[in-house]
Coordinates of C-alpha atoms in Angstrom, one line a residue:
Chain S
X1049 CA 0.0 0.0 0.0
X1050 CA 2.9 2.4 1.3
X1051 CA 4.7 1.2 -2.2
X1052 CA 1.5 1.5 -4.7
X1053 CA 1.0 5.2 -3.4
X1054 CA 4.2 6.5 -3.6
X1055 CA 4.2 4.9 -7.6
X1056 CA 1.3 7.2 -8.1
X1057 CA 2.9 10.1 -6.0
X1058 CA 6.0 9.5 -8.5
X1059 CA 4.2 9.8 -11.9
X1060 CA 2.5 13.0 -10.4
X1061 CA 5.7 14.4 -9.7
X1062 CA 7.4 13.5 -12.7
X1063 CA 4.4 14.6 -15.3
X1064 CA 4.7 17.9 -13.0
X1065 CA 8.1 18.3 -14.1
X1066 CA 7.8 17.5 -17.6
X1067 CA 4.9 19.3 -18.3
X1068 CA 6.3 22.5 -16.7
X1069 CA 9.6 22.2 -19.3
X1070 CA 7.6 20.5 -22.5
X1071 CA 3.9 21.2 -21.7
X1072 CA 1.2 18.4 -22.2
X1073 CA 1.2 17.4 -26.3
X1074 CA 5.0 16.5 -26.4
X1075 CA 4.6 13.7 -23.5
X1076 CA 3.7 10.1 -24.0
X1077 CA 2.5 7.7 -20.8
X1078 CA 5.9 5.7 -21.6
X1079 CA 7.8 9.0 -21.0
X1080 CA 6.6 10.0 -17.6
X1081 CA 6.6 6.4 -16.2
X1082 CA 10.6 6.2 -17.2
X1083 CA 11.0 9.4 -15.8
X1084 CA 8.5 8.4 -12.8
X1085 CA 10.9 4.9 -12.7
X1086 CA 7.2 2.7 -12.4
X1087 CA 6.5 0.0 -14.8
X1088 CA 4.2 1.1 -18.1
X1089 CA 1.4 -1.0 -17.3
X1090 CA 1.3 0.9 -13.7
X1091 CA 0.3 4.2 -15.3
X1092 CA -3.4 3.1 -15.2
X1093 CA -3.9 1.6 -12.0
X1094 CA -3.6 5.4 -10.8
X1095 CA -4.7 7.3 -13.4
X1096 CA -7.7 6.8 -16.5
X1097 CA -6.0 8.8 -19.1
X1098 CA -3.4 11.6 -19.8
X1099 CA -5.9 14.3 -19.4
X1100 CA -6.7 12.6 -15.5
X1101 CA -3.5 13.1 -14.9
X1102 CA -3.1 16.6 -16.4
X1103 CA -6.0 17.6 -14.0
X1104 CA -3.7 16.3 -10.9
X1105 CA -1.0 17.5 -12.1
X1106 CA -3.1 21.4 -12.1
X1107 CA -5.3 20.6 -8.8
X1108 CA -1.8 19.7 -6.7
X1109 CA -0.3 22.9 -8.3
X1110 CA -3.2 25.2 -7.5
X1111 CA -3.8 24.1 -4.3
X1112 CA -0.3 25.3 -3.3
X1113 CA -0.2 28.1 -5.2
X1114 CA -3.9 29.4 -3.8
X1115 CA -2.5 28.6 -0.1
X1116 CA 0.5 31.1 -0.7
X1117 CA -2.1 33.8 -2.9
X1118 CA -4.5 33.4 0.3
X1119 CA -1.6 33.8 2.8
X1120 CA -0.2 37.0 1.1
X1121 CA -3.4 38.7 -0.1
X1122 CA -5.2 37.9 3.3
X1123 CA -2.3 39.2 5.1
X1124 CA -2.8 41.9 7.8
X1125 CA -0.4 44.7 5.3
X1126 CA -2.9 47.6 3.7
X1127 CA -4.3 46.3 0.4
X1128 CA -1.9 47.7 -2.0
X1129 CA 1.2 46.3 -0.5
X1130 CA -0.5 43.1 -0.5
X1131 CA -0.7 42.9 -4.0
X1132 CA 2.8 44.3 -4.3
X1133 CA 3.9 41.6 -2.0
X1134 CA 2.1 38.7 -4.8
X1135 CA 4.3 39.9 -7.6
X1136 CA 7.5 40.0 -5.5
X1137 CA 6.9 36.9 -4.4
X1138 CA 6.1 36.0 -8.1
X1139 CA 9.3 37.3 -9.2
X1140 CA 11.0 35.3 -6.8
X1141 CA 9.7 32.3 -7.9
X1142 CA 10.4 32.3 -11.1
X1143 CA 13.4 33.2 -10.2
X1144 CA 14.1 30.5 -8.5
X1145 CA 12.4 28.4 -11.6
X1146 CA 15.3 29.6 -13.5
X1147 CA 18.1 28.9 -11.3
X1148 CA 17.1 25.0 -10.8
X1149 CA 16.3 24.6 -14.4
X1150 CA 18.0 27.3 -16.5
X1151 CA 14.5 29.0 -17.7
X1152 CA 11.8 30.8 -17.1
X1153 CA 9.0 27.9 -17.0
X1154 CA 6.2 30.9 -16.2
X1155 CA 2.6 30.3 -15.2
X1156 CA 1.6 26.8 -15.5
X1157 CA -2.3 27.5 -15.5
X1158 CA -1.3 30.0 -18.6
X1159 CA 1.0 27.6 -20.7
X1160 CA -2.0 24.9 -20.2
X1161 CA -4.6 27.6 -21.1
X1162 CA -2.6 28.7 -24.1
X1163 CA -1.8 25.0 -25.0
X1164 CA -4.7 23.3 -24.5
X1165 CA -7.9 25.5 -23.4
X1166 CA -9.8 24.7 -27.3
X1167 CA -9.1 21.0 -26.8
X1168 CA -10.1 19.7 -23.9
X1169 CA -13.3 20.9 -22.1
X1170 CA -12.4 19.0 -18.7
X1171 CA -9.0 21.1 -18.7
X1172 CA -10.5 24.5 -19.8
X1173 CA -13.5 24.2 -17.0
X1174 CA -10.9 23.6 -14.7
X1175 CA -8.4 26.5 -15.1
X1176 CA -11.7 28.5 -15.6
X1177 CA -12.3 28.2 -12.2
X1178 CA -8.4 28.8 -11.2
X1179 CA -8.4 32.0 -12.7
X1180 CA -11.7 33.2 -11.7
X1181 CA -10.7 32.0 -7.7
X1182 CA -7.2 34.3 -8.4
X1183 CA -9.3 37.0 -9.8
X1184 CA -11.9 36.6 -6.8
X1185 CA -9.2 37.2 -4.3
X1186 CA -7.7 39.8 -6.4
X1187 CA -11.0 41.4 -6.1
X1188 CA -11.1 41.5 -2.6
X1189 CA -8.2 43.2 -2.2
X1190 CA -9.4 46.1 -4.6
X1191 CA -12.3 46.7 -3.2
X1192 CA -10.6 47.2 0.5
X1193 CA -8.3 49.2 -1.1
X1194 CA -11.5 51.1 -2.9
X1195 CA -13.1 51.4 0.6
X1196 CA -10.0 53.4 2.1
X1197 CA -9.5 55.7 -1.2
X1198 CA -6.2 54.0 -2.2
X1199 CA -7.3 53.8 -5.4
X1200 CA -9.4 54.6 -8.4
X1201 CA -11.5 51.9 -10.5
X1202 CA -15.2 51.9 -11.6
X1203 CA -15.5 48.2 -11.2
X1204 CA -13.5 46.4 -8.8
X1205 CA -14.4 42.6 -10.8
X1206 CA -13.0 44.1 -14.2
X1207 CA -9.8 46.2 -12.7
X1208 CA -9.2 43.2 -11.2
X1209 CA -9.0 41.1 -14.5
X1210 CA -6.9 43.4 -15.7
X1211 CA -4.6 43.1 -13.0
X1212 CA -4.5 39.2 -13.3
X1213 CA -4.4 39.9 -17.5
X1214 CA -0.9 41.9 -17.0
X1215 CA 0.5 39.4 -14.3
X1216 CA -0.1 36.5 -16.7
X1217 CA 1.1 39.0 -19.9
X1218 CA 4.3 39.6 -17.9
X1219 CA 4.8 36.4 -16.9
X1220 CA 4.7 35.3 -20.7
X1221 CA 7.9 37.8 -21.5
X1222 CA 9.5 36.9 -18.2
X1223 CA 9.4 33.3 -19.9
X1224 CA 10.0 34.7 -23.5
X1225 CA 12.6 36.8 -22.6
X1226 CA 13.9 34.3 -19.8
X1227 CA 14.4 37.1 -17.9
X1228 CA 12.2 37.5 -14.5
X1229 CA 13.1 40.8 -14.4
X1230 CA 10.6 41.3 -16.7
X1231 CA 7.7 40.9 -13.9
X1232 CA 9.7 44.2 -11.9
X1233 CA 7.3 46.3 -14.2
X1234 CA 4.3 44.7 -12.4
X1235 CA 3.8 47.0 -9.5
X1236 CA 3.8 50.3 -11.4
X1237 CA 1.5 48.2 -13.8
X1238 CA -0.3 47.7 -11.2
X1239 CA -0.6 50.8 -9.5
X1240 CA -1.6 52.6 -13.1
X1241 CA -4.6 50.2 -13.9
X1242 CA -6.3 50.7 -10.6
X1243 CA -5.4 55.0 -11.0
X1244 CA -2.8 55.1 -8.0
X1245 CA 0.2 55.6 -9.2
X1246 CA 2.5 57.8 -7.0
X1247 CA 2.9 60.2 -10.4
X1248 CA -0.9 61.2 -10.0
X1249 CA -3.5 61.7 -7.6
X1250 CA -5.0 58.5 -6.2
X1251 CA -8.9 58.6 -5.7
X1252 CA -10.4 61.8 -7.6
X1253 CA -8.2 63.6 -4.8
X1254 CA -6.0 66.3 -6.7
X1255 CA -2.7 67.0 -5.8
Chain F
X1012 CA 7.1 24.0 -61.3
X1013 CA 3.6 25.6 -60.6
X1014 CA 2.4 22.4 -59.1
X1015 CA 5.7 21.6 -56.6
X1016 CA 5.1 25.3 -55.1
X1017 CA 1.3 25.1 -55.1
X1018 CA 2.2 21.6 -52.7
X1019 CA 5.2 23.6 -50.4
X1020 CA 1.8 26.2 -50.0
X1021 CA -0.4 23.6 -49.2
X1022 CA 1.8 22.2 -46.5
X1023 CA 2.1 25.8 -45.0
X1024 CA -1.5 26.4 -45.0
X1025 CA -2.4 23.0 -43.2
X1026 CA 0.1 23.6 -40.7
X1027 CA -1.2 27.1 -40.1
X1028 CA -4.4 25.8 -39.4
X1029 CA -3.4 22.4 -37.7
X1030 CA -0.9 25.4 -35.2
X1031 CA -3.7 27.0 -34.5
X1032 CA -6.4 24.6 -33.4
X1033 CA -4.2 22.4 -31.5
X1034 CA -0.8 24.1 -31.4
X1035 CA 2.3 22.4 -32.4
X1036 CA 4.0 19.8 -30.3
X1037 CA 0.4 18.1 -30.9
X1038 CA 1.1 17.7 -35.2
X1039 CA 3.2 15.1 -36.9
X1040 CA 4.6 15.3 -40.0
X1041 CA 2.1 12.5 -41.6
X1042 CA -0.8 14.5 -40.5
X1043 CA -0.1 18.2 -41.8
X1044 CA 0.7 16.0 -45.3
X1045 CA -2.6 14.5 -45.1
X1046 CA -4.6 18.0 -44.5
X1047 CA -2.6 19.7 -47.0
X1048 CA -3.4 16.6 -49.6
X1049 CA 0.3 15.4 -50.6
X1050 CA 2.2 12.8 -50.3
X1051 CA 4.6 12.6 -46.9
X1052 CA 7.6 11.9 -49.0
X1053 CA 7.2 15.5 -50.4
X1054 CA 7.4 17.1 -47.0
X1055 CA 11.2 17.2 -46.7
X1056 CA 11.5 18.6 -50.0
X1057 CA 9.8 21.8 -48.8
X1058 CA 11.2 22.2 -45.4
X1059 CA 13.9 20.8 -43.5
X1060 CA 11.9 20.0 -40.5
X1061 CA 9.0 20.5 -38.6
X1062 CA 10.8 23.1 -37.0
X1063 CA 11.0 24.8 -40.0
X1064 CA 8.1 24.9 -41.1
X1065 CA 6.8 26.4 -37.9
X1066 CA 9.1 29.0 -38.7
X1067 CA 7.9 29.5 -42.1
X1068 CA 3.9 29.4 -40.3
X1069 CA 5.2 32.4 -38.2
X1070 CA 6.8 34.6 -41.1
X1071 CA 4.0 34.3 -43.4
X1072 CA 1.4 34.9 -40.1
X1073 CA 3.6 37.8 -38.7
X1074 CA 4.7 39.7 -42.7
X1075 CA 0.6 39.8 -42.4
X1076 CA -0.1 40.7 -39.1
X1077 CA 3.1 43.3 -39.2
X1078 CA 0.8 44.8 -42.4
X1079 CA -1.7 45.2 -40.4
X1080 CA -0.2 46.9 -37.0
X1081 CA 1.7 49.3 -39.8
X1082 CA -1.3 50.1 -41.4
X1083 CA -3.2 51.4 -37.9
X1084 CA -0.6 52.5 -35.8
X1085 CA 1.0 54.8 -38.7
X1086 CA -2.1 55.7 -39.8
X1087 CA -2.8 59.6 -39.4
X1088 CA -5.4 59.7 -36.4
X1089 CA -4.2 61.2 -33.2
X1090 CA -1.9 58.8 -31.4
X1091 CA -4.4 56.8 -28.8
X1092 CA -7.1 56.4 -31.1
X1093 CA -4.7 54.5 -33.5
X1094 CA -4.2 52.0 -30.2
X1095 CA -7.9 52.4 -29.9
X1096 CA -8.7 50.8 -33.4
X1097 CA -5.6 48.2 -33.3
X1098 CA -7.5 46.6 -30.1
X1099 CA -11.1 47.1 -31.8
X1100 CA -9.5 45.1 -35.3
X1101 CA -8.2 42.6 -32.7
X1102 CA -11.0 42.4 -31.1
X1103 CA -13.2 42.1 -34.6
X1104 CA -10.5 39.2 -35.8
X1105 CA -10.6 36.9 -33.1
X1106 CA -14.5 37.1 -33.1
X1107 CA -14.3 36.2 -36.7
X1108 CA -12.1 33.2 -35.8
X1109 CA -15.0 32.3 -33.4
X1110 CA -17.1 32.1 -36.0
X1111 CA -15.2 30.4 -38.2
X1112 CA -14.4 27.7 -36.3
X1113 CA -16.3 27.9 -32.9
X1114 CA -13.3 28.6 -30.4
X1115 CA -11.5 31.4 -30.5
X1116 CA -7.9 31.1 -30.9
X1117 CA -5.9 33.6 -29.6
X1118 CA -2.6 35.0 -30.4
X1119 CA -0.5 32.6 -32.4
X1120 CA 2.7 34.1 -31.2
X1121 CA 1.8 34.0 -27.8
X1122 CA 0.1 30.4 -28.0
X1123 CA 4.2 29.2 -29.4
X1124 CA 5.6 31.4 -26.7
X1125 CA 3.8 29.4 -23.8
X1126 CA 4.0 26.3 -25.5
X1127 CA 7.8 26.1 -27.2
X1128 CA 9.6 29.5 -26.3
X1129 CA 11.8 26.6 -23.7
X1130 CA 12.3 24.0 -26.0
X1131 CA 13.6 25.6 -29.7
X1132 CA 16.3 28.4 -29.3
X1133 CA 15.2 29.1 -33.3
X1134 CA 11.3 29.5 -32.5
X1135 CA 12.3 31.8 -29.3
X1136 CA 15.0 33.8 -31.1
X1137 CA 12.1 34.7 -33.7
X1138 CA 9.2 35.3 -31.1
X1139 CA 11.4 37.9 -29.5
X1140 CA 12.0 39.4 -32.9
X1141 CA 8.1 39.6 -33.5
X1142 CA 7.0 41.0 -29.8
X1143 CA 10.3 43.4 -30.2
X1144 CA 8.7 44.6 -33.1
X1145 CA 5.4 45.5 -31.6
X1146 CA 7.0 47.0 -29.1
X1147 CA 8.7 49.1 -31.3
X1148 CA 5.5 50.4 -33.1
X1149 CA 3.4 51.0 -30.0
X1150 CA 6.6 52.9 -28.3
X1151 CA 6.5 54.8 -31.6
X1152 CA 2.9 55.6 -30.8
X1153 CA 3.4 56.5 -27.2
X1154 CA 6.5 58.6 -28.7
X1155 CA 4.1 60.7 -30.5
X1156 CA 1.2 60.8 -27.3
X1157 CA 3.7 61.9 -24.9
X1158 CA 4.8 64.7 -26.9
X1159 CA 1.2 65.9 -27.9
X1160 CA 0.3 65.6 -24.0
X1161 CA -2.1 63.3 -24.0
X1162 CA -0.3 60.6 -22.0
X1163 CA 1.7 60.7 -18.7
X1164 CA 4.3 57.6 -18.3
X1165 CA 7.8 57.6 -17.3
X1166 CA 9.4 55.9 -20.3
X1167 CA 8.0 55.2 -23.4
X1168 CA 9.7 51.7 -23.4
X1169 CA 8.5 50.2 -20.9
X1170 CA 4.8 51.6 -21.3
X1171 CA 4.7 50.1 -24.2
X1172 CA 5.8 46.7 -23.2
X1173 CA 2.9 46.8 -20.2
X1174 CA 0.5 47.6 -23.1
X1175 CA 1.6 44.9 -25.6
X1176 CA 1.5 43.0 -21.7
X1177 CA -1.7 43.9 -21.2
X1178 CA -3.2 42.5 -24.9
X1179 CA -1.5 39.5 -24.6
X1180 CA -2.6 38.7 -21.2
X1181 CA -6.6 39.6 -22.1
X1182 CA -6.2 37.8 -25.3
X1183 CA -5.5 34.5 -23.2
X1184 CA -8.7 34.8 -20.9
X1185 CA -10.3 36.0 -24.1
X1186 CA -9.3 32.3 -25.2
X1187 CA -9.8 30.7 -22.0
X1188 CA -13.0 32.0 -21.9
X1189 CA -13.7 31.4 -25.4
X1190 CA -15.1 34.9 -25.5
X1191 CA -13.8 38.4 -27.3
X1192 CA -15.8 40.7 -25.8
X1193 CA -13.0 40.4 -22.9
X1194 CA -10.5 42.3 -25.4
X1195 CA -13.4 45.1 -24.9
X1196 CA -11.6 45.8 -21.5
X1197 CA -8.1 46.8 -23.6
X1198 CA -9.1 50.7 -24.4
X1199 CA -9.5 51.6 -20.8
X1200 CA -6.6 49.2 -19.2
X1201 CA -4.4 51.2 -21.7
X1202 CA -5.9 54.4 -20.6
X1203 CA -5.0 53.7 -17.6
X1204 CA -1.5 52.2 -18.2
X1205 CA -0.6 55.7 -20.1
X1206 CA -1.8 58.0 -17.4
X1207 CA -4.9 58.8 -19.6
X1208 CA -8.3 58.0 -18.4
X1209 CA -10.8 60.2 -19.1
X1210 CA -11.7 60.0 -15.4
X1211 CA -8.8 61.5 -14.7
X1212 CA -7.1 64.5 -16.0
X1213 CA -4.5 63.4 -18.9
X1214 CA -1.1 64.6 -19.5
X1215 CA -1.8 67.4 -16.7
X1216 CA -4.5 69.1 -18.8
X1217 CA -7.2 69.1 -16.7
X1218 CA -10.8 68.6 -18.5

């Protein structure tokens, strides 16, 4: 039991990894069980397909990733240094990304998205609901930062699409460019689509 | 003679289409022959490689596209209204796309960026050259804004990178969402990006 669930934990690891260098077409079931080191005929005691898989693969992935989005933009800091805080920590990681593997991997939710969002529906309802969750707590964070005049949107839902849009935009030429410095533009970004950048008046209040 | 080219076209124009339904890891040589209508033994006397040809499917997508952003961004409105109708005409084409063929299918270039940009030095080299490009004509654009007074951003440069950013990043949940009206959100996030909203003053004319 100890042995069959750590075969399973393996392949999820290994697709992880592969995925995040190659994305999803290039990889064969033979391919991630090498990797994996689990016999071929293994792969389908754990999993039904390569799209069941895929999904793992982007559930264990989001469910870290939403623990550390939840931890930094329900932190106790005033709204906009929250969100500051996101794409720092951002930066970082794909700094690190970079380091270990010697690129830029960027956001796995947008390389799926970009890769595979018009051919599977079970994949695009799923990172659907990833990015409407990131642009939920996104949200959030506007509209505190609405409530105490930090900043200046119409709609708090839409501004904070756009916010998300830019962070996944950056991240593309972070990944393009392999260069995470790339993603240092975010916080100005930032600060101009929601009307507070320190260069202008935040709120309607004139300087 | 007539016939050999019309087969290197047909090979182009399947691949095009195969790229952009199901991107290009998922195609094999066999299949793109077998769309296009030729035998597979003809492939590799057209192009060396799948790589290659990919490379030839950007060129011919981009000499078009490039066209296209020359033709609205040089055009002789004022400055932000030629960014105004370069999102509206992307906005219009990937709605047509839609209709064409039921999903819409987002930016090419950045659809090989997520999905190859780590895995083909070639493919990367020329992605940088395209996005440099359209950096270069929105900077122009921006240029010409600044200097009439109608935007308010520290450098030019790095505006326009947050605004080609900004498209790219609303095209993918335009994709992911399989629905264009999100590119409707690009004329105000740009706005905002330049220091231009109409809800605020621009350029430090007040209205």
């Amino acid at each position: 039991m100890g042995r069959t669930s750590d075969a399973g934990s393996r392949i999820l690891g290994a697709a992880r990894s592969l995925i995040e260098l190659r994305g999803y077409s290039a990889l064969g079931v033979a391919e991630i069980c090498k990797t994996a080191g689990v016999p071929k005929g293994s792969f389908y005691y754990f999993f039904d397909s390569k799209e069941a898989l895929a999904l793992a693969v982007i559930d264990e992935h989001w469910a870290a990733q939403q623990r550390d989005w939840e931890r930094v933009l329900g932190s106790d800091d005033v709204p906009l240094q929250r969100l500051r805080r996101l794409f720092e920590e951002t930066e970082a990681a794909q700094r690190a990304g970079q380091a270990a593997c010697g690129t830029v991997s960027g956001c796995m939710f947008g390389n799926l998205t970009l890769e595979l969002s018009n051919q599977t529906d079970a994949i695009r309802s799923r990172l659907q609901q990833i990015f409407d969750a990131q642009v939920d707590m996104v949200e959030g964070v506007i509209t505190e930062a609405l409530r105490q005049g930090a900043v200046s949107v119409a709609g708090p839902r839409a501004a904070a699409r756009s916010v998300v849009a830019q962070l996944e935009g950056q991240v593309l030429f972070a990944k393009l460019y392999n260069n995470p410095a790339r993603l240092e533009a975010l916080w100005d970004d930032c600060l101009a689509l929601l009307g507070a950048h320190p260069s202008r008046p935040a709120g309607g209040h004139a300087t």
